[in-house]
């Protein structure tokens, strides 16, 4: 491979059912005496937070909980939490929850050592100082936030999502314990699980993909595709939850290093005006974008079909690649995701504006296997509007 690439991971990665019990020991290794657990109100009312605070207290660590994280967190949410905790002497943060709680924890850790307006940290590698140590514990299988080095927030001034990208956003420790995901309801399991599958497929076929990310992404596709239906419809099945937790973790590692592409670029505008959840928008658009992308790398899309468990023996490369598109469309329908833009309230008249907005997300479009202009983006949206 001629292009150089960089591969980053959290310093320590703990996996396996029951691994959350290690959080106290890990915090001690980071020098913790006073820890702040960061989460949201819904999660704080379940017993999950106690599974984190008990092992911390067993190590004689003083523990406080803040549950003020809101969904799609705006910068104001960060600033408000930061004001209350800055002078409290916390030496380690522990974030537990979905993508929002983890992203807020990541940003708060660096805000403690980089004073000033947090908006100045937006962009690529604008963060000067390493933050205080932090541990991330996801309770959904999907976002991969525990292993990526970006954090996304809403700027309510222009209603645009903005990202801080810095290696300092990688946690000192990530703990991925499938037992924490068992009570996630079916619709959220479907949307977050399909988001993870999109991370795997998009990063595997991305321009920035490498040998390292390829192996990880392919295995993620296998794990998620074989278990997502069971995890959605029989959530108590721990084997399925373990596959989803590991699959989404691996998809996150691949996404963190190889990036994603046009599916995410076309999905983002649906979140703004139409409030389509991120995972639903990605899953809905995946088959339509893939249908367009397939020709750019038949070999890789044929491998995706195999990883999805499709029988491609005796098929031409072209047909094998096409099989991946149909298999993913069926999977998405099976877990209850709407299959056309019509189903999520988009009208034909909305399409040009959506295409215009998506065409500005160069960071993702430049990483897509096939080149797109606003014209092609509009055609893909029209395809997704009409349905297959
Ligand atoms: Fe995503």
CSV table of C-alpha atoms and ligand atoms in Angstrom, one decimal:
chain,number,residue,atom,x,y,z
A,1,UNK,CA,0.0,0.0,0.0
A,2,UNK,CA,1.6,3.3,-1.1
A,3,UNK,CA,-0.5,5.8,0.9
A,4,UNK,CA,0.6,6.3,4.5
A,5,UNK,CA,-2.1,6.0,7.1
A,6,UNK,CA,-2.4,6.6,10.8
A,7,UNK,CA,-4.2,4.3,13.3
A,8,UNK,CA,-5.3,5.4,16.7
A,9,UNK,CA,-7.1,3.7,19.6
A,10,UNK,CA,-7.9,4.4,23.2
A,11,UNK,CA,-5.0,3.5,25.5
A,12,UNK,CA,-6.9,0.7,27.3
A,13,UNK,CA,-9.9,-1.1,25.8
A,14,UNK,CA,-11.9,-3.5,28.1
A,15,UNK,CA,-14.5,-5.7,26.5
A,16,UNK,CA,-16.7,-8.6,27.7
A,17,UNK,CA,-19.8,-9.1,29.7
A,18,UNK,CA,-19.2,-7.8,33.3
A,19,UNK,CA,-16.2,-5.7,32.3
A,20,UNK,CA,-17.9,-2.6,33.8
A,21,UNK,CA,-16.9,-3.9,37.2
A,22,UNK,CA,-13.3,-3.0,36.3
A,23,UNK,CA,-14.1,0.7,36.2
A,24,UNK,CA,-12.9,1.3,39.8
A,25,UNK,CA,-9.6,-0.4,39.3
A,26,UNK,CA,-9.0,1.4,36.1
A,27,UNK,CA,-9.9,4.8,37.7
A,28,UNK,CA,-7.3,4.1,40.5
A,29,UNK,CA,-4.7,3.5,37.8
A,30,UNK,CA,-5.4,6.9,36.4
A,31,UNK,CA,-4.8,8.4,39.8
A,32,UNK,CA,-8.5,9.0,40.7
A,33,UNK,CA,-9.5,10.3,44.1
A,34,UNK,CA,-12.5,12.3,43.2
A,35,UNK,CA,-14.5,11.3,40.1
A,36,UNK,CA,-17.4,12.9,38.2
A,37,UNK,CA,-19.8,10.5,36.5
A,38,UNK,CA,-21.4,12.2,33.5
A,39,UNK,CA,-24.7,11.0,32.1
A,40,UNK,CA,-28.3,12.0,31.2
A,41,UNK,CA,-31.4,12.0,33.3
A,42,UNK,CA,-33.1,9.0,31.7
A,43,UNK,CA,-30.1,6.8,32.3
A,44,UNK,CA,-29.6,8.1,35.8
A,45,UNK,CA,-33.1,6.8,36.7
A,46,UNK,CA,-32.2,3.3,35.7
A,47,UNK,CA,-29.9,1.0,37.7
A,48,UNK,CA,-27.1,1.3,35.1
A,49,UNK,CA,-25.3,4.3,36.7
A,50,UNK,CA,-25.1,2.4,40.0
A,51,UNK,CA,-23.1,-0.3,38.1
A,52,UNK,CA,-20.5,2.3,37.6
A,53,UNK,CA,-20.6,4.1,40.9
A,54,UNK,CA,-20.4,1.0,43.1
A,55,UNK,CA,-17.0,-0.3,41.8
A,56,UNK,CA,-15.7,3.3,42.0
A,57,UNK,CA,-16.8,3.6,45.7
A,58,UNK,CA,-15.4,0.2,46.4
A,59,UNK,CA,-12.0,1.7,45.7
A,60,UNK,CA,-12.6,4.5,48.2
A,61,UNK,CA,-13.0,7.1,45.4
A,62,UNK,CA,-15.3,10.0,46.1
A,63,UNK,CA,-18.0,10.0,43.4
A,64,UNK,CA,-20.4,12.7,42.2
A,65,UNK,CA,-23.0,12.3,39.4
A,66,UNK,CA,-24.1,15.0,36.9
A,67,UNK,CA,-27.0,14.0,34.7
A,68,UNK,CA,-27.5,17.2,32.7
A,69,UNK,CA,-26.5,15.9,29.3
A,70,UNK,CA,-29.3,16.5,26.7
A,71,UNK,CA,-29.8,14.8,23.4
A,72,UNK,CA,-28.0,16.4,20.4
A,73,UNK,CA,-26.1,18.5,22.9
A,74,UNK,CA,-25.7,22.2,22.1
A,75,UNK,CA,-22.5,24.1,23.1
A,76,UNK,CA,-24.5,25.9,25.8
A,77,UNK,CA,-25.1,22.5,27.5
A,78,UNK,CA,-21.3,22.0,27.6
A,79,UNK,CA,-20.7,25.5,28.9
A,80,UNK,CA,-23.3,25.2,31.6
A,81,UNK,CA,-22.0,21.9,32.9
A,82,UNK,CA,-18.4,23.1,32.7
A,83,UNK,CA,-19.1,26.2,34.8
A,84,UNK,CA,-20.5,24.0,37.6
A,85,UNK,CA,-17.6,21.6,37.8
A,86,UNK,CA,-14.5,23.6,36.9
A,87,UNK,CA,-13.3,24.3,40.5
A,88,UNK,CA,-14.5,21.1,42.1
A,89,UNK,CA,-11.2,19.2,42.0
A,90,UNK,CA,-12.3,16.2,39.9
A,91,UNK,CA,-9.3,14.2,38.7
A,92,UNK,CA,-11.0,11.7,36.4
A,93,UNK,CA,-14.3,11.9,34.4
A,94,UNK,CA,-16.4,8.8,33.6
A,95,UNK,CA,-19.0,9.2,30.8
A,96,UNK,CA,-21.7,6.6,30.6
A,97,UNK,CA,-24.6,6.6,28.1
A,98,UNK,CA,-25.2,7.0,24.4
A,99,UNK,CA,-23.3,9.1,21.9
A,100,UNK,CA,-24.4,12.4,23.5
A,101,UNK,CA,-23.2,11.6,27.0
A,102,UNK,CA,-19.9,10.3,25.7
A,103,UNK,CA,-19.3,13.3,23.4
A,104,UNK,CA,-20.0,15.7,26.2
A,105,UNK,CA,-17.6,13.8,28.5
A,106,UNK,CA,-14.9,14.0,25.9
A,107,UNK,CA,-15.3,17.7,25.4
A,108,UNK,CA,-15.5,18.5,29.1
A,109,UNK,CA,-12.2,16.7,29.7
A,110,UNK,CA,-10.4,19.0,27.3
A,111,UNK,CA,-12.3,22.1,28.3
A,112,UNK,CA,-10.8,21.7,31.8
A,113,UNK,CA,-7.3,22.3,30.4
A,114,UNK,CA,-8.1,24.6,27.5
A,115,UNK,CA,-9.9,27.6,28.9
A,116,UNK,CA,-11.8,30.0,26.6
A,117,UNK,CA,-14.7,29.7,24.3
A,118,UNK,CA,-15.3,26.0,23.4
A,119,UNK,CA,-16.3,27.0,19.9
A,120,UNK,CA,-12.7,27.9,19.3
A,121,UNK,CA,-11.9,24.2,19.6
A,122,UNK,CA,-14.2,23.3,16.7
A,123,UNK,CA,-12.3,22.0,13.6
A,124,UNK,CA,-9.3,19.7,13.1
A,125,UNK,CA,-6.6,19.6,15.8
A,126,UNK,CA,-7.4,23.0,17.3
A,127,UNK,CA,-7.0,21.6,20.9
A,128,UNK,CA,-3.7,22.6,22.4
A,129,UNK,CA,-3.6,20.8,25.7
A,130,UNK,CA,-4.4,17.2,26.7
A,131,UNK,CA,-7.4,17.1,28.9
A,132,UNK,CA,-7.9,15.4,32.3
A,133,UNK,CA,-8.0,11.6,32.2
A,134,UNK,CA,-11.4,10.1,31.3
A,135,UNK,CA,-13.2,6.7,30.9
A,136,UNK,CA,-16.0,6.1,28.4
A,137,UNK,CA,-18.7,3.4,28.9
A,138,UNK,CA,-21.3,3.1,26.1
A,139,UNK,CA,-24.8,1.8,26.9
A,140,UNK,CA,-26.0,1.5,23.2
A,141,UNK,CA,-24.3,-0.5,20.4
A,142,UNK,CA,-23.9,2.0,17.7
A,143,UNK,CA,-22.2,5.4,17.8
A,144,UNK,CA,-18.6,4.1,18.4
A,145,UNK,CA,-18.0,7.4,20.2
A,146,UNK,CA,-15.9,5.6,22.8
A,147,UNK,CA,-13.2,4.9,20.2
A,148,UNK,CA,-13.4,7.9,17.8
A,149,UNK,CA,-11.5,11.2,18.2
A,150,UNK,CA,-14.3,13.6,17.3
A,151,UNK,CA,-17.2,15.0,19.3
A,152,UNK,CA,-20.3,16.6,17.6
A,153,UNK,CA,-22.4,19.4,19.0
A,154,UNK,CA,-25.2,21.6,17.8
A,155,UNK,CA,-24.6,25.3,17.3
A,156,UNK,CA,-28.1,26.7,18.0
A,157,UNK,CA,-27.1,30.0,16.4
A,158,UNK,CA,-27.2,28.5,12.9
A,159,UNK,CA,-28.7,25.1,13.8
A,160,UNK,CA,-25.6,23.3,12.3
A,161,UNK,CA,-23.8,20.4,13.8
A,162,UNK,CA,-20.1,21.2,14.5
A,163,UNK,CA,-17.3,18.8,15.4
A,164,UNK,CA,-14.2,19.0,17.5
A,165,UNK,CA,-11.6,16.7,16.1
A,166,UNK,CA,-8.5,15.9,18.2
A,167,UNK,CA,-6.5,12.9,19.3
A,168,UNK,CA,-7.0,14.2,22.9
A,169,UNK,CA,-10.7,13.1,22.5
A,170,UNK,CA,-9.7,9.4,22.7
A,171,UNK,CA,-10.4,8.1,26.2
A,172,UNK,CA,-7.7,6.7,28.5
A,173,UNK,CA,-10.0,3.7,29.0
A,174,UNK,CA,-13.0,2.5,27.0
A,175,UNK,CA,-15.2,-0.2,28.6
A,176,UNK,CA,-17.6,-2.0,26.3
A,177,UNK,CA,-19.9,-4.3,28.3
A,178,UNK,CA,-22.8,-5.9,26.4
A,179,UNK,CA,-24.8,-6.4,29.6
A,180,UNK,CA,-25.4,-2.6,29.7
A,181,UNK,CA,-27.3,-2.7,26.4
A,182,UNK,CA,-29.8,-5.5,27.2
A,183,UNK,CA,-32.6,-3.1,28.1
A,184,UNK,CA,-32.3,-0.8,25.0
A,185,UNK,CA,-35.7,-0.8,23.3
A,186,UNK,CA,-36.1,-2.4,19.8
A,187,UNK,CA,-36.4,0.8,17.8
A,188,UNK,CA,-33.2,2.3,19.3
A,189,UNK,CA,-31.4,-1.1,18.9
A,190,UNK,CA,-32.3,-1.1,15.2
A,191,UNK,CA,-31.4,2.5,14.5
A,192,UNK,CA,-28.1,2.5,16.5
A,193,UNK,CA,-27.2,-1.0,15.2
A,194,UNK,CA,-27.8,0.0,11.6
A,195,UNK,CA,-25.7,3.2,12.1
A,196,UNK,CA,-22.8,0.9,13.3
A,197,UNK,CA,-23.3,-1.3,10.2
A,198,UNK,CA,-23.1,1.8,8.0
A,199,UNK,CA,-19.9,2.8,9.8
A,200,UNK,CA,-18.4,-0.6,8.9
A,201,UNK,CA,-19.6,-0.6,5.2
A,202,UNK,CA,-18.6,3.1,4.6
A,203,UNK,CA,-15.2,2.9,6.2
A,204,UNK,CA,-14.4,-0.4,4.5
A,205,UNK,CA,-15.1,1.2,1.1
A,206,UNK,CA,-13.7,4.6,2.0
A,207,UNK,CA,-10.8,6.3,0.2
A,208,UNK,CA,-8.9,6.4,3.5
A,209,UNK,CA,-9.4,2.7,4.2
A,210,UNK,CA,-6.3,0.7,5.0
A,211,UNK,CA,-5.3,-3.0,5.5
A,212,UNK,CA,-5.8,-2.5,9.3
A,213,UNK,CA,-9.2,-1.0,9.1
A,214,UNK,CA,-10.4,-3.4,6.3
A,215,UNK,CA,-10.0,-6.5,8.5
A,216,UNK,CA,-11.7,-4.8,11.4
A,217,UNK,CA,-14.6,-3.5,9.3
A,218,UNK,CA,-15.3,-6.8,7.6
A,219,UNK,CA,-15.5,-8.6,10.9
A,220,UNK,CA,-17.8,-5.9,12.2
A,221,UNK,CA,-20.1,-6.4,9.2
A,222,UNK,CA,-20.2,-10.1,9.9
A,223,UNK,CA,-21.0,-9.7,13.6
A,224,UNK,CA,-23.7,-7.0,13.2
A,225,UNK,CA,-25.5,-8.6,10.2
A,226,UNK,CA,-25.8,-12.0,11.8
A,227,UNK,CA,-27.2,-10.7,15.1
A,228,UNK,CA,-29.0,-7.4,14.6
A,229,UNK,CA,-32.4,-9.1,13.9
A,230,UNK,CA,-32.2,-11.1,17.1
A,231,UNK,CA,-31.0,-8.1,19.2
A,232,UNK,CA,-34.0,-6.0,17.9
A,233,UNK,CA,-36.7,-8.7,18.4
A,234,UNK,CA,-35.3,-10.7,21.3
A,235,UNK,CA,-33.2,-8.1,23.2
A,236,UNK,CA,-32.6,-10.4,26.2
A,237,UNK,CA,-30.4,-12.7,24.0
A,238,UNK,CA,-27.0,-11.9,25.4
A,239,UNK,CA,-25.1,-13.6,22.6
A,240,UNK,CA,-26.8,-11.2,20.1
A,241,UNK,CA,-26.1,-8.2,22.3
A,242,UNK,CA,-22.4,-9.3,22.6
A,243,UNK,CA,-22.1,-9.5,18.8
A,244,UNK,CA,-23.7,-6.1,18.5
A,245,UNK,CA,-21.4,-4.6,21.2
A,246,UNK,CA,-18.3,-6.0,19.6
A,247,UNK,CA,-19.5,-5.3,16.1
A,248,UNK,CA,-20.3,-1.7,16.8
A,249,UNK,CA,-17.0,-1.2,18.7
A,250,UNK,CA,-15.0,-2.6,15.7
A,251,UNK,CA,-17.1,-0.5,13.3
A,252,UNK,CA,-16.2,2.5,15.5
A,253,UNK,CA,-12.5,1.8,15.4
A,254,UNK,CA,-12.7,1.5,11.6
A,255,UNK,CA,-14.7,4.7,11.3
A,256,UNK,CA,-12.4,6.5,13.6
A,257,UNK,CA,-9.4,5.7,11.4
A,258,UNK,CA,-10.8,5.4,7.8
A,259,UNK,CA,-13.8,7.8,8.1
A,260,UNK,CA,-17.2,7.6,6.5
A,261,UNK,CA,-18.6,8.8,3.2
A,262,UNK,CA,-21.7,9.8,1.2
A,263,UNK,CA,-24.3,7.9,3.3
A,264,UNK,CA,-23.4,10.1,6.3
A,265,UNK,CA,-23.2,13.2,4.1
A,266,UNK,CA,-26.7,12.7,2.7
A,267,UNK,CA,-28.1,11.6,6.1
A,268,UNK,CA,-27.0,14.8,8.0
A,269,UNK,CA,-29.5,17.2,6.3
A,270,UNK,CA,-32.4,14.9,7.1
A,271,UNK,CA,-31.5,15.3,10.8
A,272,UNK,CA,-31.9,19.1,10.7
A,273,UNK,CA,-35.3,20.0,9.1
A,274,UNK,CA,-36.9,16.6,9.2
A,275,UNK,CA,-35.6,15.4,12.6
A,276,UNK,CA,-34.9,11.9,11.3
A,277,UNK,CA,-32.7,10.1,13.9
A,278,UNK,CA,-29.1,9.7,12.7
A,279,UNK,CA,-29.2,5.9,12.5
A,280,UNK,CA,-32.6,5.8,10.7
A,281,UNK,CA,-31.4,8.3,8.1
A,282,UNK,CA,-28.2,6.4,7.4
A,283,UNK,CA,-29.9,3.0,7.2
A,284,UNK,CA,-32.6,4.4,4.9
A,285,UNK,CA,-30.1,5.9,2.5
A,286,UNK,CA,-27.5,3.1,2.6
A,287,UNK,CA,-28.9,0.9,-0.3
A,288,UNK,CA,-29.4,3.9,-2.6
A,289,UNK,CA,-25.9,5.4,-2.0
A,290,UNK,CA,-24.4,1.9,-2.3
A,291,UNK,CA,-26.2,1.3,-5.6
A,292,UNK,CA,-24.3,4.3,-6.9
A,293,UNK,CA,-21.0,3.4,-5.2
A,294,UNK,CA,-20.9,-0.2,-6.2
A,295,UNK,CA,-19.3,0.5,-9.6
A,296,UNK,CA,-16.3,2.2,-8.0
A,297,UNK,CA,-15.1,-0.9,-6.3
A,298,UNK,CA,-16.8,-4.1,-7.3
A,299,UNK,CA,-14.2,-6.2,-5.5
A,300,UNK,CA,-14.8,-4.6,-2.1
A,301,UNK,CA,-18.6,-4.6,-2.4
A,302,UNK,CA,-18.5,-8.3,-3.3
A,303,UNK,CA,-16.6,-8.8,-0.1
A,304,UNK,CA,-19.3,-6.9,1.8
A,305,UNK,CA,-21.9,-9.4,0.3
A,306,UNK,CA,-19.8,-12.3,1.6
A,307,UNK,CA,-19.5,-10.7,5.1
A,308,UNK,CA,-23.2,-10.3,5.1
A,309,UNK,CA,-23.6,-14.0,4.7
A,310,UNK,CA,-24.8,-14.0,1.1
A,311,UNK,CA,-23.9,-16.9,-1.1
A,312,UNK,CA,-22.0,-15.3,-4.0
A,313,UNK,CA,-20.5,-18.5,-5.4
A,314,UNK,CA,-20.8,-18.8,-9.1
A,315,UNK,CA,-21.8,-15.1,-9.5
A,316,UNK,CA,-19.8,-12.6,-11.5
A,317,UNK,CA,-18.0,-9.9,-9.5
A,318,UNK,CA,-20.6,-7.4,-10.7
A,319,UNK,CA,-23.6,-9.5,-9.5
A,320,UNK,CA,-21.8,-10.4,-6.2
A,321,UNK,CA,-21.3,-6.7,-5.5
A,322,UNK,CA,-25.0,-6.0,-6.4
A,323,UNK,CA,-26.0,-8.7,-3.9
A,324,UNK,CA,-24.7,-6.6,-1.1
A,325,UNK,CA,-27.0,-3.7,-2.0
A,326,UNK,CA,-30.1,-5.9,-1.9
A,327,UNK,CA,-29.1,-7.7,1.3
A,328,UNK,CA,-28.6,-4.5,3.1
A,329,UNK,CA,-31.9,-3.1,1.9
A,330,UNK,CA,-33.7,-6.2,3.2
A,331,UNK,CA,-31.9,-6.1,6.5
A,332,UNK,CA,-32.9,-2.5,7.0
A,333,UNK,CA,-36.5,-3.3,6.3
A,334,UNK,CA,-36.4,-6.4,8.5
A,335,UNK,CA,-35.5,-4.3,11.6
A,336,UNK,CA,-38.3,-1.8,10.9
A,337,UNK,CA,-36.5,1.1,9.3
A,338,UNK,CA,-38.5,3.1,6.7
A,339,UNK,CA,-37.3,2.5,3.2
A,340,UNK,CA,-38.1,5.7,1.3
A,341,UNK,CA,-37.7,9.5,2.0
A,342,UNK,CA,-41.5,9.7,1.5
A,343,UNK,CA,-41.9,7.6,4.6
A,344,UNK,CA,-40.1,10.2,6.7
A,345,UNK,CA,-42.0,13.3,5.6
A,346,UNK,CA,-39.7,14.5,2.7
A,347,UNK,CA,-41.5,15.9,-0.3
A,348,UNK,CA,-40.2,16.1,-3.9
A,349,UNK,CA,-39.8,19.8,-3.6
A,350,UNK,CA,-37.4,19.5,-0.6
A,351,UNK,CA,-34.9,17.5,-2.6
A,352,UNK,CA,-32.9,20.3,-4.3
A,353,UNK,CA,-32.3,22.0,-1.0
A,354,UNK,CA,-31.3,18.8,0.7
A,355,UNK,CA,-28.8,18.1,-2.2
A,356,UNK,CA,-27.4,21.6,-1.9
A,357,UNK,CA,-26.8,21.1,1.8
A,358,UNK,CA,-25.3,17.6,1.5
A,359,UNK,CA,-23.0,18.8,-1.3
A,360,UNK,CA,-21.2,21.1,1.1
A,361,UNK,CA,-19.9,18.3,3.3
A,362,UNK,CA,-16.6,17.9,1.5
A,363,UNK,CA,-14.9,16.2,4.4
A,364,UNK,CA,-17.2,13.1,3.9
A,365,UNK,CA,-17.8,13.3,0.1
A,366,UNK,CA,-14.0,13.4,-0.6
A,367,UNK,CA,-13.7,10.1,1.3
A,368,UNK,CA,-16.5,8.4,-0.7
A,369,UNK,CA,-15.4,5.7,-3.1
A,370,UNK,CA,-17.1,7.4,-6.1
A,371,UNK,CA,-17.1,11.0,-6.9
A,372,UNK,CA,-20.4,12.9,-6.5
A,373,UNK,CA,-21.5,16.4,-7.5
A,374,UNK,CA,-24.7,18.1,-6.5
A,375,UNK,CA,-26.4,16.6,-9.6
A,376,UNK,CA,-25.6,13.0,-8.5
A,377,UNK,CA,-26.6,13.7,-4.9
A,378,UNK,CA,-30.0,14.9,-6.1
A,379,UNK,CA,-30.4,11.8,-8.3
A,380,UNK,CA,-29.7,9.6,-5.3
A,381,UNK,CA,-32.2,11.5,-3.1
A,382,UNK,CA,-34.8,11.1,-5.9
A,383,UNK,CA,-34.1,7.4,-6.1
A,384,UNK,CA,-34.6,7.2,-2.3
A,385,UNK,CA,-37.8,9.2,-2.6
A,386,UNK,CA,-39.3,6.8,-5.2
A,387,UNK,CA,-38.1,3.6,-3.5
A,388,UNK,CA,-36.8,0.5,-5.2
B,1,LIG,FE1,-23.0,7.4,12.2
